[in-house]
Short mmCIF file of C-alpha atoms and ligand atoms in Angstrom, two decimals:
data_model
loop_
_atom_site.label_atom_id
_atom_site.label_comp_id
_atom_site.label_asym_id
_atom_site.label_seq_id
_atom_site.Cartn_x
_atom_site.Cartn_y
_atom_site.Cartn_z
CA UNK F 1 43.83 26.62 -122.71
CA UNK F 2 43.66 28.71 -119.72
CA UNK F 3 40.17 29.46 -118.01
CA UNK F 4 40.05 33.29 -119.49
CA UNK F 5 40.25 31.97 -123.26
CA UNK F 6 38.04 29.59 -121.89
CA UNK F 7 35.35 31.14 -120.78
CA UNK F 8 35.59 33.33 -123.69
CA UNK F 9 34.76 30.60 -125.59
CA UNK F 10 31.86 29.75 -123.53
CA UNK F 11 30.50 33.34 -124.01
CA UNK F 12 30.78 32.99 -127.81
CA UNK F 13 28.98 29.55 -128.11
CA UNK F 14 27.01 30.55 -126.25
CA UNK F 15 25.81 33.96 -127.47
CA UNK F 16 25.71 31.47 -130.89
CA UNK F 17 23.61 29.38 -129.65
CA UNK F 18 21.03 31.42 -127.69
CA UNK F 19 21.24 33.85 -129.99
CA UNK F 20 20.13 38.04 -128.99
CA UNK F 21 20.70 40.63 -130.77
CA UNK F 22 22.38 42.60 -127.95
CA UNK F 23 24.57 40.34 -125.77
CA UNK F 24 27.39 39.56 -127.92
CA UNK F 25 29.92 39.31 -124.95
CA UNK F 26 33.74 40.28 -125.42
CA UNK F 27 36.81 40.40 -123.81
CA UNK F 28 36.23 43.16 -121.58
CA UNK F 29 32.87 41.97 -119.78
CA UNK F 30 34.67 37.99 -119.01
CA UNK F 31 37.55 40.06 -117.80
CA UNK F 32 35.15 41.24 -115.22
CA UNK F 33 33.75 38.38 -114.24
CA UNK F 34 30.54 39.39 -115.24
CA UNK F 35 29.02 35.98 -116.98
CA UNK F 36 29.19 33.85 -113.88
CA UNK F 37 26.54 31.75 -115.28
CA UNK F 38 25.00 30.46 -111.70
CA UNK F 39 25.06 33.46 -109.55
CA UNK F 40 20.98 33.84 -111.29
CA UNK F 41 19.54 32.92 -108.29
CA UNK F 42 19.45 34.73 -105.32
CA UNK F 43 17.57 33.50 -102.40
CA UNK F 44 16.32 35.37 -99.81
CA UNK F 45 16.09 33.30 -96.17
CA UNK F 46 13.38 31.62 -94.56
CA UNK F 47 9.43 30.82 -95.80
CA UNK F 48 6.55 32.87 -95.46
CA UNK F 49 3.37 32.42 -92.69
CA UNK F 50 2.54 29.10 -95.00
CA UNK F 51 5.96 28.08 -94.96
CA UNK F 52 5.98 27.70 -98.96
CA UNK F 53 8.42 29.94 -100.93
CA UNK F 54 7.11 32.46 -103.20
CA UNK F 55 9.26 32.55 -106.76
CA UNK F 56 9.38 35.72 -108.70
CA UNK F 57 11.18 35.07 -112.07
CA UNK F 58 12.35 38.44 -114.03
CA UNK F 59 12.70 38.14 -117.76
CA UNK F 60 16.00 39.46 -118.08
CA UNK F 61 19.16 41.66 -116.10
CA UNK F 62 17.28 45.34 -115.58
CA UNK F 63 14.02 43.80 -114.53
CA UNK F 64 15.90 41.20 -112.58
CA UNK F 65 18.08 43.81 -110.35
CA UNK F 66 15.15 46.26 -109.86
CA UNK F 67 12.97 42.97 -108.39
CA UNK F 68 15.75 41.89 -106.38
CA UNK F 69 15.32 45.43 -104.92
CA UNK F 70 11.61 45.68 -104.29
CA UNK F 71 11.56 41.92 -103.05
CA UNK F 72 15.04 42.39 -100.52
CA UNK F 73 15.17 40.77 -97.12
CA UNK F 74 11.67 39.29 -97.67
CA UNK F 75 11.71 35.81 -96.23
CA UNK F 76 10.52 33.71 -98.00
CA UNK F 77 10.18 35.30 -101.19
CA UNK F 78 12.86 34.52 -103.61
CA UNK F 79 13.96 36.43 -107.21
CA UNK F 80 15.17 34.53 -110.34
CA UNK F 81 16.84 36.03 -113.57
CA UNK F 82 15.14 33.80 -116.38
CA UNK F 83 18.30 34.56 -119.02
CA UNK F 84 21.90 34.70 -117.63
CA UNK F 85 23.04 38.12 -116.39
CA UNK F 86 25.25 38.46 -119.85
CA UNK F 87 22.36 37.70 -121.96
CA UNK F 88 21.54 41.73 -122.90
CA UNK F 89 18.67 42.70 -124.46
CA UNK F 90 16.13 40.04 -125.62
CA UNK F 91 15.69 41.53 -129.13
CA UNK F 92 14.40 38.39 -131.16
CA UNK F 93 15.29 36.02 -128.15
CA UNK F 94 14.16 32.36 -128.37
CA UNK F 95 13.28 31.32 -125.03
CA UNK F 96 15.38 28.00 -124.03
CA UNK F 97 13.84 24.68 -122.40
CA UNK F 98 16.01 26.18 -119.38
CA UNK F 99 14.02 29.38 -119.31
CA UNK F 100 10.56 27.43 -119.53
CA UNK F 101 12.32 25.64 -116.50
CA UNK F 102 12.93 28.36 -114.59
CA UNK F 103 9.54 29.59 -115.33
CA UNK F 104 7.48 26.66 -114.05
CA UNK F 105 9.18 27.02 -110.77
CA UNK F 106 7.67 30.57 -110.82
CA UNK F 107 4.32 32.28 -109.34
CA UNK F 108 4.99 35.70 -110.86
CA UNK F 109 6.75 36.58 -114.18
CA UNK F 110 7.98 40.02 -114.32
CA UNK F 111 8.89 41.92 -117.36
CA UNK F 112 9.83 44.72 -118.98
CA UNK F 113 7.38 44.94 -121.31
CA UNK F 114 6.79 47.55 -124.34
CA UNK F 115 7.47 44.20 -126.43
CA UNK F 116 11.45 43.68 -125.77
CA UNK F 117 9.72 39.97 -124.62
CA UNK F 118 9.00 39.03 -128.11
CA UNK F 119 8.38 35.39 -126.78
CA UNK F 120 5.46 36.43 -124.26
CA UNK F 121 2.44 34.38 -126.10
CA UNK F 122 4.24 31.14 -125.86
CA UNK F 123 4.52 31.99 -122.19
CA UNK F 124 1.22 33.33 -121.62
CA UNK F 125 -0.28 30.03 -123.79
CA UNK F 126 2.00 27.10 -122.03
CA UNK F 127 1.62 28.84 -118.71
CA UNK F 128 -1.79 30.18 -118.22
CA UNK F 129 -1.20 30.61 -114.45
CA UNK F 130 1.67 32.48 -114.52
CA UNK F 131 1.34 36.06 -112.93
CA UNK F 132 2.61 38.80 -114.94
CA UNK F 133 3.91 41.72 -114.06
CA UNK F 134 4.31 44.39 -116.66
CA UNK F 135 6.77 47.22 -115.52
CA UNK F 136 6.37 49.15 -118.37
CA UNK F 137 2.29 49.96 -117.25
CA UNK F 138 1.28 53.43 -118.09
CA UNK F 139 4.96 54.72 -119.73
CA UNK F 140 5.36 57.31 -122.31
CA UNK F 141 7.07 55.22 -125.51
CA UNK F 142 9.28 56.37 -127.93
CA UNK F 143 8.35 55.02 -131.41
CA UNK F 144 11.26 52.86 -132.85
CA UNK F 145 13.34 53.63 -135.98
CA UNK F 146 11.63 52.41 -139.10
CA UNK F 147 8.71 49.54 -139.24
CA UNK F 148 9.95 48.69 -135.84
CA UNK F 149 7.53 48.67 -132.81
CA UNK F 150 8.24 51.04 -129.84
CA UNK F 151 11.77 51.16 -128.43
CA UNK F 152 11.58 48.73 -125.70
CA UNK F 153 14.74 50.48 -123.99
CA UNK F 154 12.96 52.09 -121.26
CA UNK F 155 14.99 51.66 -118.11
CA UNK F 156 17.71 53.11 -119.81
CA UNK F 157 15.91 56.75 -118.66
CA UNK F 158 15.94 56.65 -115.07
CA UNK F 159 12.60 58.69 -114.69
CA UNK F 160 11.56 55.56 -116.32
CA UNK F 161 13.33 53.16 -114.13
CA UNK F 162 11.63 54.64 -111.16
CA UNK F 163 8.10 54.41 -112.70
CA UNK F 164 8.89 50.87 -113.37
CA UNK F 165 9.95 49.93 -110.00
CA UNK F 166 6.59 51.58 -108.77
CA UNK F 167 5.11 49.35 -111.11
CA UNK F 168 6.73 45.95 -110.09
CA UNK F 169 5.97 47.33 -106.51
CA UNK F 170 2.65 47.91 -106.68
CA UNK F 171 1.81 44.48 -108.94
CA UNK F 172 3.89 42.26 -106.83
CA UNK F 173 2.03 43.75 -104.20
CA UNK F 174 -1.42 42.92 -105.71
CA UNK F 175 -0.10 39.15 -106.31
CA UNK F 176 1.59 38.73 -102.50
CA UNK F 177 -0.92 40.92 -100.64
CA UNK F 178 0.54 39.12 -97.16
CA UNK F 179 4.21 40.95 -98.13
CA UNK F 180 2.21 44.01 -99.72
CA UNK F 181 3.84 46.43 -96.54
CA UNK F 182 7.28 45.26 -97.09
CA UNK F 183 7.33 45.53 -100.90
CA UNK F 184 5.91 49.21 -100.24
CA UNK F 185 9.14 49.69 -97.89
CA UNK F 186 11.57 48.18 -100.32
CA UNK F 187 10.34 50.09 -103.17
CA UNK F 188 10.52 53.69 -101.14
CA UNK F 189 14.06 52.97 -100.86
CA UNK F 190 14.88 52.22 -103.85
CA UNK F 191 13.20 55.46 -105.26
CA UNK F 192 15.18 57.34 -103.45
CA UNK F 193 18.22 56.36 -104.11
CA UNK F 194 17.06 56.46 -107.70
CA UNK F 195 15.97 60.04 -107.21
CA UNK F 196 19.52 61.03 -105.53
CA UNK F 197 21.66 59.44 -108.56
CA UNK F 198 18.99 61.34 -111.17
CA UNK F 199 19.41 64.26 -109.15
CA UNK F 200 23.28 64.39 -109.15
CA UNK F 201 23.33 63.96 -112.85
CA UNK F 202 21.05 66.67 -113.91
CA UNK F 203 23.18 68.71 -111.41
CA UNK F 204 26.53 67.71 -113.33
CA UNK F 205 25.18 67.21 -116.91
CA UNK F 206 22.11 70.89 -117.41
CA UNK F 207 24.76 73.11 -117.64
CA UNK F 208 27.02 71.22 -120.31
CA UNK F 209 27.56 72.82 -123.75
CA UNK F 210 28.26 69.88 -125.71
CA UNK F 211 25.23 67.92 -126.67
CA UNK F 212 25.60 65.75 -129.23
CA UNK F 213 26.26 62.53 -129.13
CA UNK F 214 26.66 59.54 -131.15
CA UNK F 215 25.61 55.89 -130.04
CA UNK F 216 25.93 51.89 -130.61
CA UNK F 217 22.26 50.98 -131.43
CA UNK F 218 18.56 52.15 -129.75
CA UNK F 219 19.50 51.67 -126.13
CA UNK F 220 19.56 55.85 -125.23
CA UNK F 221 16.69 57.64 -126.79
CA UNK F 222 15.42 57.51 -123.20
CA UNK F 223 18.20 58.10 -121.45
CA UNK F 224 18.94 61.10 -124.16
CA UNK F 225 15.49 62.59 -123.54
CA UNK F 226 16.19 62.74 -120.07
CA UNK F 227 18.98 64.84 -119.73
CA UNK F 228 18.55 66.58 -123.18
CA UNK F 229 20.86 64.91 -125.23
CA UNK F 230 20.77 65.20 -129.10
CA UNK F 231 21.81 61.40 -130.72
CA UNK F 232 22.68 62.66 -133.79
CA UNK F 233 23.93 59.85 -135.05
CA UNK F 234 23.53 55.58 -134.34
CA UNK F 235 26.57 53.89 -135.76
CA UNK F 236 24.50 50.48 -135.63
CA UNK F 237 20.63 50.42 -135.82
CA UNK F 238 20.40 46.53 -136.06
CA UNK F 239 22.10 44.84 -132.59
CA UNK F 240 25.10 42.84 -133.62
CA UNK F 241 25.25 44.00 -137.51
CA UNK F 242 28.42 45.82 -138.81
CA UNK F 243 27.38 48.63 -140.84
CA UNK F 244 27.61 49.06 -144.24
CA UNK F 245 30.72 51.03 -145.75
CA UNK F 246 27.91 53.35 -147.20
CA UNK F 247 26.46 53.96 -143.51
CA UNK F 248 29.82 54.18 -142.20
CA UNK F 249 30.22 57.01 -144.46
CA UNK F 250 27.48 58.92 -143.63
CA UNK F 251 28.13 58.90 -140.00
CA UNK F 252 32.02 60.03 -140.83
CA UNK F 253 30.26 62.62 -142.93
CA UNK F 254 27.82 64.20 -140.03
CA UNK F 255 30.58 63.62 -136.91
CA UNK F 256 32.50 66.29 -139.29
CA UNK F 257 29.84 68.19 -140.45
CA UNK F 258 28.78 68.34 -136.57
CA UNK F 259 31.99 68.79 -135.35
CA UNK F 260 31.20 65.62 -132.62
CA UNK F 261 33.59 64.81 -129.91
CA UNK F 262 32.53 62.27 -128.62
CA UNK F 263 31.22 59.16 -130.18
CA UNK F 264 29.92 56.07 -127.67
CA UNK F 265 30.32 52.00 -127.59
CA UNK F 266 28.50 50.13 -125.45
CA UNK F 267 30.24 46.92 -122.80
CA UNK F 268 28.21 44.57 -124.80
CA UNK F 269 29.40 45.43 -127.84
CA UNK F 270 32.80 45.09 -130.40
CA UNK F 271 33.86 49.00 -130.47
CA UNK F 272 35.81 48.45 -134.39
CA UNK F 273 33.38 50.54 -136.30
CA UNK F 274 33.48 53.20 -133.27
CA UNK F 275 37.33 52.85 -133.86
CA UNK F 276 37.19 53.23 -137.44
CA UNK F 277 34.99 56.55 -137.36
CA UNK F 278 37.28 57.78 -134.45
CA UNK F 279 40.20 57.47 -136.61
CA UNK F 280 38.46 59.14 -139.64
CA UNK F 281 37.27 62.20 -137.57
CA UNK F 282 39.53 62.29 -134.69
CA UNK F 283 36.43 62.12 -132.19
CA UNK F 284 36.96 59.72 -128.99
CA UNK F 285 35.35 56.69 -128.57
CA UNK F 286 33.47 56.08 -124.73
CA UNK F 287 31.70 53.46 -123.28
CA UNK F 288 28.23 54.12 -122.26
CA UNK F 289 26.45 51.37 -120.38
CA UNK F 290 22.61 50.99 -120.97
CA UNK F 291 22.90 48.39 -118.07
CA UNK F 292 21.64 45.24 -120.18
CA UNK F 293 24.65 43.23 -118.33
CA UNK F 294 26.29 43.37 -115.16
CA UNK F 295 27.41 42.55 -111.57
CA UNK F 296 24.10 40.24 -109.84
CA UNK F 297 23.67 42.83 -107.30
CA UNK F 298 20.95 44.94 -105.87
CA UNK F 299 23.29 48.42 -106.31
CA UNK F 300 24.43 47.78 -110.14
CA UNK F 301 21.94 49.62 -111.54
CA UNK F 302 22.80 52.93 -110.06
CA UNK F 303 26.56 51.91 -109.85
CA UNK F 304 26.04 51.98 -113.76
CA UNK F 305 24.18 55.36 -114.29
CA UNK F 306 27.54 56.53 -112.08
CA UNK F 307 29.87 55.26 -113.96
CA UNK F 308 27.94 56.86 -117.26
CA UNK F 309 27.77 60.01 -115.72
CA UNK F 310 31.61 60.61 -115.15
CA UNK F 311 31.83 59.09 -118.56
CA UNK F 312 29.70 61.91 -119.94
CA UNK F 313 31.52 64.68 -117.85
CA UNK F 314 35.16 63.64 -119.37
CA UNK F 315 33.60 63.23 -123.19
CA UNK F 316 31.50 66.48 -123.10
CA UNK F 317 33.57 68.53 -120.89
ZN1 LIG S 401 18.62 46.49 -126.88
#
């Protein structure tokens, strides 16, 4: 068996095993290298003025690389992905004895909040000391499809992104007064270069004809707010379920009736019932990345939003 099959076969067990609605890992992303299961831990060098070593744990990968941001070249101060960076979205996620682990190490939990963390009372209950930063504090939701709660998808909107890195900024600051001036610093940066890539796409994207668009599950309602997108179709509402031949339908029906060009998988996901409504209609299927897996590194996030925008310029061109 060589190691690619095998650590396919890693990535399905475990994606079995810890199961999440949104991380079923493929081909593509352990082509890339992208489940490196130990690269979670990052540490900064050195201690702080006590000489003890601050641990900030972040629930999962978009919370995780905007931390690893706010908290950079902080001695002393070290950031922690709780799930594995091809975990996804933590849609009906059942925290692991590995998790509570990583968690005890911790002084400061932070999360993404508008209830993606459907496992936050056990934490709050077993771990009563645990600081927690909410990065979601103060944003506009968009209510979910159905009896569902509020899509939890904000940092796919990178207005949003920004006010949640303020948020983790300012909280972390609160918790780590001592660092408060750096973590201002850090998070400055970041905004900027947040505000340049949002910038650029508005620039390439306001004066596009085209669009509609039709996506893999709740991830862009956000992200299709922001730059005036209309979804106008979501080939599968629940993460990781095929849909029905009577849902397949309809979609085939309106990407006709709409005349849509362009119809959009996500990395995380198998693209088949993308492929099977391209065929039908003769739209193209894309991948657009609502960064829920990815590289460990400080620059993904934006690296992502790139990526989508040139992905959005060649389907809606
Ligand atoms: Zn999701």
């Amino acid at each position: 068996m060589n190691s690619k099959y095998f650590r396919l076969l890693t990535a399905v067990f475990a994606s079995l095993f810890i199961f999440c609605g949104c991380g079923i890992q493929n081909a593509h992303d352990a082509d890339n290298g992208q489940n490196k299961s130990d690269a979670s831990a990052i540490m900064n060098s050195g201690t702080n003025d006590a000489g003890k070593t601050l641990t900030i744990v972040a629930s999962f990968y978009p919370v995780y690389i905007f931390t690893l941001n706010i908290a950079r070249d902080i001695p002393g101060v070290n950031v922690i992905d709780m799930t594995k960076p091809m975990t996804g979205c933590l849609h009906d996620y059942s925290i692991t004895p590995e998790d509570m682990k990583n968690l005890e190490k911790a002084r400061i939990f932070v999360v993404n909040g508008a209830g993606m963390e459907s496992f936050m009372d056990r934490v709050i209950n077993q771990m009563p000391h645990l600081k927690i930063v909410d990065s979601s504090k103060g944003i506009q939701l968009i209510k979910g499809e159905g009896d569902e709660g509020d899509n939890p998808h904000l940092w796919v909107s990178i207005s949003n992104a920004i006010a949640q890195v303020r948020n983790i900024g300012e909280q972390l600051s609160g918790y780590d007064p001592e660092n408060a001036a750096k973590y201002k610093k850090n998070t400055d940066e970041y905004v900027r270069k947040l505000e340049a890539e949002r910038d650029k796409m508005h620039k390439a994207l306001d004066g596009i004809k085209n669009r509609d668009i039709i996506t893999f599950h709740e991830a862009f309602p956000y992200f299709a707010r922001e730059f005036n997108l209309n979804i106008v179709g979501v080939i599968e509402r629940e993460p990781g379920s095929e849909p029905s031949a009577k849902e397949l339908e309809d979609t085939i029906g309106r990407v006709k009736a709409l005349k849509v060009k362009a119809l959009f998988a996500e990395p995380q996901y198998p693209a088949k019932a993308a492929e099977t409504i391209a065929k039908e209609t003769g739209a193209r299927v894309y991948t657009l990345d609502p960064a829920v897996t990815g590289p460990m590194e400080a620059d993904a996030y934006v690296s992502i939003m790139d990526n989508n925008l040139k992905t959005l310029q060649e389907a809606l061109k």
